[in-house]
Amino acid sequence: MPLPLYLLAMAVFAMGTSEFMLAGLLPDIASDFDVTVGTAGVLTSAFAIGMIVGAPLVAALARAWPRRPALLGFVLVFAATHALAAVTTSFPVLFATRVVAALANAGFLAVALTAAAGLVSSDRKGRALAVLLSGTTVATIAGVPGGAVLGTALGWRATFWAVAALCLPAALGILKGIPAGRDEDEATGRPALRAELAQLARPRLLLVMLLGALVNAATFASLTFLAPVVTDSAGLGELWISVALVLFGAGSFVGVTVAGRLSDRSPGPIIVVGGPVLLIGWPTLAMLANEPVALFILVFVQGALSFALGSTLITRVLYEADRAPTMAGSYATAALNVGAAAGPVVAAVTLGAEVGVLGPLWASGLLVAVALLIAFPLLTVITAGRSTEVPR
C-alpha cells in the first residue's frame, strides 16, 4: 500500500477520535450543560447529519480543487471547530460546532476515499479502504478511550483540545505526503457532475448504500450509549468505560482488517456468516450486560463483526459507484453517516422504555435484522462483480 494512504489514515484517526469520543463523554457533557443524556446524544446525530449533507455537497464543490489543498483545508477547519467547542458555554454553539466539524470531516472523507481508491489497482479497493478505515479503528482503540480517560481526569473540554492538537501533525503529513497539483482522474476525460449524480438512480448502488446505513446505524445505536451500560447495568466505575471502548475498538480493527482482505474477492461469506452472528450478538449482549466478563467479551466480538460487515458493504458502494470517480467517496460517506445519524436517535427513544439503558442494544439487533431481511434475498445482486468490469 502506498505511503500517502497511511498519511490519509492519520488524519482519519483524528477525525474518528472526534466522531466516536462522545460515547465516553456524554454523561459529563449532559451534566455541564444541564441537559439529559439523551439530549446530549443528539450531538452524535448532529455530527452525522453534517456528514450526510456535507459529503455530496462538499465533494461536488471540491471536484475542481487539487486534492492536497482540499484535504489540508478540511483538516484545519476541523481543528478550529474543536478549539471553539472546547471554550463554549452554550449547548447550541456546541451543537453547531459538531455540524461544521462534520462538514469538514465529510469533505475530507469524500476526497480521501476517492483518492484512496485511485492510489491502488481497481481490484484492491477493499484493501485500500481497510487501510483508510484503520484510522477510525485505531481511534476507537486508542483515541476514544484515551479521550475518555482525559475527560475523566481533566474534563470533557480537554478532550476537544486534544483532538484539535491531533489535527496538526495530520495536516503536516498531508502537506508532505500528498502530491501537489492535479491527479490523473482530474483530467478532461472525467465524467460530468450530472453523469456522476445520475449513478444514484441505479438500484444496486442504492441497495448497498441502504444496507451499509442500516449496519452502521446498529453500530452507533449501541456505541453512543455504551457508557451507561457499563456504569449502570454492569455497575462498574467510570474508568471501565475506557476499557469497554478499547475492546470495541480492538474488535473493530480486527474486523476491518480481516474484511479488507476478503471483501474484494469474497464478500458473500462475510455477509452470510457475519450478519447472523452480529444479529444474535446484540440481544445476547443486552441479556448478559450485568456480567462484566461477558459484557467485555461481547463488546469485542460485536465491534469486530460490526466493522467487518459494515466495511464490506461500504466497499460494495465504491465498486457500484465506479462510474462516479469523484463522487463515489461521498456516496460511501453518506451511507455510513445516514446510519450514524439514525442509530443514536432510535437508541435515544428506547432509553425511556422499560429496558432502560439496555434499549440501544435491542435497537441494534432490530436494525441488523432489517438489514439481513433485505440482503439475503438479494445476496447475488449485492456481491456480483469486484472490479471496474462489474456487470450492469
XYZ file of C-alpha atoms in Angstrom:
392
model
C 0.000 0.000 0.000
C 1.391 3.458 -0.902
C 2.644 5.809 1.826
C 0.113 8.610 1.075
C -2.640 6.167 2.014
C -1.244 5.850 5.545
C -0.934 9.637 5.828
C -4.621 9.922 4.976
C -5.331 7.300 7.651
C -3.508 9.512 10.170
C -5.994 12.314 9.525
C -8.876 9.842 9.689
C -7.567 8.849 13.130
C -8.003 12.422 14.416
C -11.454 12.712 12.896
C -12.504 9.252 14.032
C -11.498 10.100 17.574
C -13.848 13.078 17.462
C -16.704 11.160 15.878
C -16.623 8.343 18.424
C -15.365 10.123 21.549
C -18.791 11.289 22.720
C -19.543 7.683 23.699
C -17.328 8.208 26.755
C -18.144 11.875 27.391
C -21.933 12.122 27.205
C -22.638 11.963 30.961
C -20.184 14.807 31.697
C -21.412 16.947 28.792
C -25.016 16.439 29.869
C -24.156 17.482 33.421
C -22.144 20.523 32.321
C -24.917 21.875 30.096
C -27.769 20.713 32.354
C -29.415 18.507 29.715
C -30.372 14.829 29.709
C -28.012 12.157 28.416
C -30.483 11.512 25.599
C -30.342 15.184 24.586
C -26.543 15.156 24.728
C -26.623 12.083 22.482
C -28.144 14.253 19.754
C -24.641 15.719 19.345
C -23.686 12.422 17.706
C -26.610 12.721 15.323
C -25.703 16.368 14.605
C -22.253 15.256 13.539
C -23.684 12.503 11.364
C -26.259 14.816 9.753
C -23.477 17.230 8.865
C -21.623 14.315 7.279
C -24.667 13.234 5.276
C -25.324 16.699 3.882
C -21.684 17.611 3.575
C -20.389 14.510 1.803
C -22.071 15.007 -1.591
C -22.246 18.813 -1.331
C -18.615 19.421 -0.423
C -17.414 16.665 -2.752
C -19.227 18.351 -5.632
C -17.708 21.718 -4.738
C -14.240 20.209 -4.344
C -14.218 18.340 -7.675
C -12.217 21.126 -9.318
C -9.760 21.531 -6.426
C -6.368 19.831 -6.316
C -6.526 17.177 -3.637
C -3.706 18.360 -1.371
C -5.076 21.873 -0.632
C -8.608 20.462 -0.334
C -7.584 17.830 2.212
C -5.401 20.310 4.103
C -8.179 22.896 4.287
C -10.678 20.388 5.623
C -8.300 19.263 8.382
C -7.583 22.837 9.518
C -11.286 23.757 9.646
C -11.889 20.600 11.650
C -9.226 21.649 14.170
C -10.681 25.157 14.505
C -14.183 23.893 15.290
C -12.849 21.728 18.114
C -10.986 24.641 19.627
C -14.250 26.616 19.651
C -16.165 23.672 21.133
C -13.619 23.446 23.937
C -14.342 27.001 25.145
C -18.081 27.415 24.541
C -20.608 27.504 27.387
C -23.615 27.271 25.051
C -25.118 23.922 24.079
C -26.477 25.328 20.757
C -22.980 26.562 19.904
C -21.539 23.146 20.790
C -24.203 21.599 18.564
C -23.249 23.959 15.725
C -19.554 23.146 16.041
C -20.369 19.474 15.648
C -22.237 20.198 12.417
C -19.419 22.345 10.978
C -16.800 19.814 12.041
C -18.866 17.142 10.340
C -18.971 19.146 7.108
C -15.180 19.367 7.177
C -14.902 15.671 8.014
C -17.344 14.816 5.217
C -15.381 16.800 2.690
C -12.157 15.199 3.805
C -13.509 11.651 3.690
C -15.243 12.159 0.341
C -11.969 13.297 -1.222
C -9.843 10.804 0.733
C -11.996 7.767 -0.135
C -11.844 8.643 -3.809
C -8.108 9.332 -3.553
C -7.509 6.046 -1.723
C -9.301 4.047 -4.404
C -7.246 5.860 -7.041
C -3.946 5.027 -5.354
C -4.346 1.273 -5.933
C -5.357 -1.051 -8.744
C -9.040 -1.474 -9.490
C -9.251 -4.869 -7.731
C -7.736 -3.678 -4.424
C -10.296 -1.095 -3.339
C -11.255 -3.174 -0.315
C -7.637 -3.279 0.876
C -7.267 0.481 0.369
C -10.495 1.129 2.233
C -9.302 -1.101 5.085
C -6.095 0.948 5.445
C -8.035 4.207 5.416
C -10.609 2.937 7.900
C -7.813 1.656 10.119
C -7.500 5.293 11.183
C -11.024 5.057 12.548
C -10.474 1.711 14.229
C -7.222 2.843 15.843
C -9.163 5.871 17.050
C -11.623 3.552 18.796
C -8.737 1.569 20.309
C -6.535 4.451 21.444
C -8.038 7.860 20.710
C -11.520 7.390 22.102
C -10.544 5.538 25.313
C -7.689 7.983 25.781
C -10.185 10.793 25.370
C -12.457 9.191 27.946
C -9.576 8.948 30.443
C -8.547 12.534 29.690
C -12.151 13.660 30.090
C -12.448 11.874 33.427
C -9.215 13.412 34.689
C -9.403 16.928 33.249
C -12.971 17.345 31.999
C -14.552 16.764 28.606
C -13.217 20.066 27.210
C -9.646 18.771 27.441
C -10.587 16.008 25.029
C -11.753 18.544 22.448
C -8.460 20.422 22.810
C -6.602 17.145 22.297
C -8.465 16.435 19.039
C -7.616 19.918 17.761
C -3.965 19.231 18.541
C -4.095 15.850 16.770
C -5.082 17.581 13.540
C -1.777 19.460 13.317
C 0.554 16.502 12.614
C -2.129 15.105 10.316
C -2.094 18.385 8.367
C 1.695 18.270 8.147
C 1.520 14.696 6.874
C -0.905 15.706 4.131
C 1.282 18.665 3.187
C 4.364 16.474 2.920
C 2.871 13.231 1.622
C 0.115 14.094 -0.832
C 1.391 15.219 -4.254
C 0.741 18.828 -5.260
C -1.234 19.609 -8.383
C -3.973 17.616 -10.023
C -4.350 13.867 -10.122
C -4.876 11.642 -13.093
C -8.618 11.357 -12.565
C -8.862 15.144 -12.774
C -8.094 15.004 -16.468
C -10.509 16.297 -19.071
C -11.963 12.815 -19.577
C -13.532 12.879 -16.115
C -17.344 12.392 -16.180
C -19.552 15.450 -15.790
C -21.084 16.041 -12.369
C -24.563 15.354 -13.743
C -23.418 11.962 -15.026
C -21.882 11.081 -11.668
C -25.016 12.119 -9.779
C -27.093 10.040 -12.190
C -25.433 6.933 -10.766
C -27.583 7.416 -7.668
C -30.545 6.252 -9.731
C -29.030 2.783 -10.034
C -30.969 0.359 -7.780
C -27.906 -1.746 -6.936
C -25.948 1.263 -5.692
C -28.903 2.406 -3.587
C -29.282 -1.107 -2.190
C -25.722 -1.389 -0.881
C -25.891 2.179 0.458
C -29.070 1.288 2.379
C -27.543 -1.875 3.824
C -24.375 -0.049 4.852
C -26.503 2.611 6.542
C -28.543 0.047 8.484
C -25.492 -1.816 9.793
C -23.788 1.433 10.770
C -26.981 2.591 12.483
C -26.877 -0.554 14.602
C -23.221 0.101 15.466
C -23.773 3.715 16.515
C -27.014 2.974 18.351
C -25.126 0.911 20.921
C -21.716 2.572 20.822
C -23.139 6.030 21.554
C -24.799 4.810 24.743
C -22.236 2.228 25.806
C -21.116 4.312 28.821
C -24.390 3.948 30.810
C -24.446 0.212 30.032
C -21.030 -0.142 31.669
C -21.776 2.035 34.695
C -25.477 1.318 35.294
C -26.145 -2.199 34.045
C -22.756 -3.744 34.847
C -22.319 -1.499 37.924
C -18.709 -0.598 37.112
C -16.829 2.664 37.666
C -16.311 5.324 35.003
C -12.766 4.207 34.175
C -14.192 0.885 32.942
C -15.906 2.812 30.134
C -12.461 3.247 28.591
C -11.826 -0.488 28.853
C -15.059 -1.236 27.017
C -14.198 1.299 24.314
C -10.713 -0.160 23.896
C -12.184 -3.632 23.454
C -14.759 -2.404 20.956
C -12.008 -0.595 19.067
C -9.699 -3.615 19.109
C -12.527 -5.723 17.748
C -13.279 -3.180 15.036
C -9.606 -3.186 13.996
C -9.636 -6.969 13.694
C -12.917 -6.893 11.803
C -11.962 -4.242 9.259
C -8.522 -5.825 8.722
C -9.928 -9.281 8.021
C -12.746 -7.907 5.884
C -10.291 -5.766 3.929
C -8.545 -8.917 2.745
C -11.781 -10.682 1.798
C -14.252 -8.025 0.677
C -12.732 -7.555 -2.797
C -12.932 -11.200 -3.797
C -15.291 -12.918 -1.339
C -17.844 -10.512 0.178
C -20.568 -13.155 0.276
C -19.202 -15.225 3.204
C -18.739 -12.092 5.320
C -22.413 -11.238 4.869
C -23.748 -14.793 5.136
C -21.727 -15.743 8.230
C -21.015 -12.418 9.905
C -24.515 -10.975 9.520
C -26.460 -13.605 11.514
C -23.773 -13.791 14.217
C -23.884 -9.999 14.562
C -27.675 -10.196 14.822
C -27.504 -12.767 17.631
C -24.806 -10.819 19.433
C -26.763 -7.634 20.197
C -29.640 -9.201 22.187
C -27.142 -11.588 23.820
C -25.145 -8.565 24.966
C -28.317 -6.985 26.333
C -29.143 -10.103 28.353
C -25.616 -10.528 29.733
C -24.743 -6.848 30.259
C -24.873 -7.242 34.048
C -21.992 -9.735 33.864
C -18.779 -7.709 33.340
C -16.721 -10.532 31.791
C -19.445 -11.433 29.312
C -20.024 -7.741 28.600
C -16.396 -7.113 27.666
C -16.076 -10.258 25.551
C -19.217 -9.445 23.612
C -18.233 -5.806 23.140
C -15.044 -7.022 21.412
C -16.940 -9.518 19.256
C -19.627 -7.016 18.251
C -17.005 -4.439 17.363
C -15.277 -6.944 15.068
C -18.468 -8.116 13.400
C -19.931 -4.629 13.023
C -16.886 -3.262 11.239
C -16.304 -6.397 9.162
C -19.836 -6.334 7.817
C -20.071 -2.551 7.589
C -16.752 -2.055 5.766
C -17.626 -4.854 3.338
C -20.877 -3.144 2.409
C -19.170 0.228 2.028
C -16.591 -1.396 -0.257
C -19.512 -2.536 -2.409
C -20.640 1.108 -2.599
C -17.239 2.067 -4.054
C -17.463 -0.715 -6.630
C -21.030 0.105 -7.606
C -20.143 3.814 -7.926
C -17.050 3.252 -10.076
C -18.606 5.358 -12.843
C -18.660 8.322 -10.449
C -14.913 8.617 -9.743
C -15.017 11.979 -7.937
C -18.291 11.381 -6.082
C -18.008 7.708 -5.091
C -16.334 8.567 -1.809
C -19.151 10.940 -0.927
C -21.755 8.243 -1.581
C -19.903 5.863 0.743
C -19.558 8.611 3.371
C -23.249 9.471 3.134
C -24.235 5.822 3.572
C -22.045 5.494 6.652
C -23.452 8.588 8.239
C -27.115 8.105 7.477
C -26.657 5.179 9.827
C -24.602 7.197 12.291
C -27.368 9.819 12.438
C -30.308 7.436 12.655
C -28.799 4.958 15.123
C -28.437 7.294 18.146
C -31.895 8.781 17.536
C -33.510 5.330 17.521
C -31.450 4.338 20.549
C -32.369 7.502 22.491
C -36.056 6.688 22.081
C -35.546 3.263 23.654
C -33.904 4.756 26.759
C -37.335 5.752 28.024
C -38.739 2.236 27.655
C -38.794 -0.472 30.313
C -35.449 -1.858 29.180
C -33.754 1.459 30.090
C -30.049 1.703 29.269
C -30.207 -1.672 27.503
C -32.662 -0.316 24.928
C -29.946 0.682 22.438
C -28.618 -2.888 22.363
C -32.052 -4.250 21.456
C -32.435 -1.476 18.872
C -29.130 -2.533 17.286
C -30.386 -6.086 16.947
C -33.557 -4.868 15.249
C -31.604 -2.736 12.762
C -29.328 -5.632 11.811
C -32.383 -7.884 11.409
C -33.913 -5.410 8.949
C -30.637 -5.273 7.004
C -30.433 -9.069 6.746
C -34.079 -9.411 5.705
C -33.284 -7.106 2.795
C -29.853 -8.518 1.992
C -30.357 -12.271 1.960
C -32.911 -12.493 -0.890
C -30.650 -10.204 -2.955
C -27.266 -11.625 -1.985
C -26.162 -12.482 -5.530
C -27.015 -8.951 -6.639
C -25.059 -7.381 -3.767
C -21.908 -9.466 -4.259
C -21.805 -9.550 -8.065
C -18.611 -8.119 -9.550
C -15.448 -6.935 -7.867
C -13.805 -4.577 -10.317
C -14.499 -1.900 -12.862
C -15.934 -4.638 -15.060
C -18.887 -5.104 -12.718
C -21.824 -6.075 -14.916
C -24.607 -3.542 -15.131
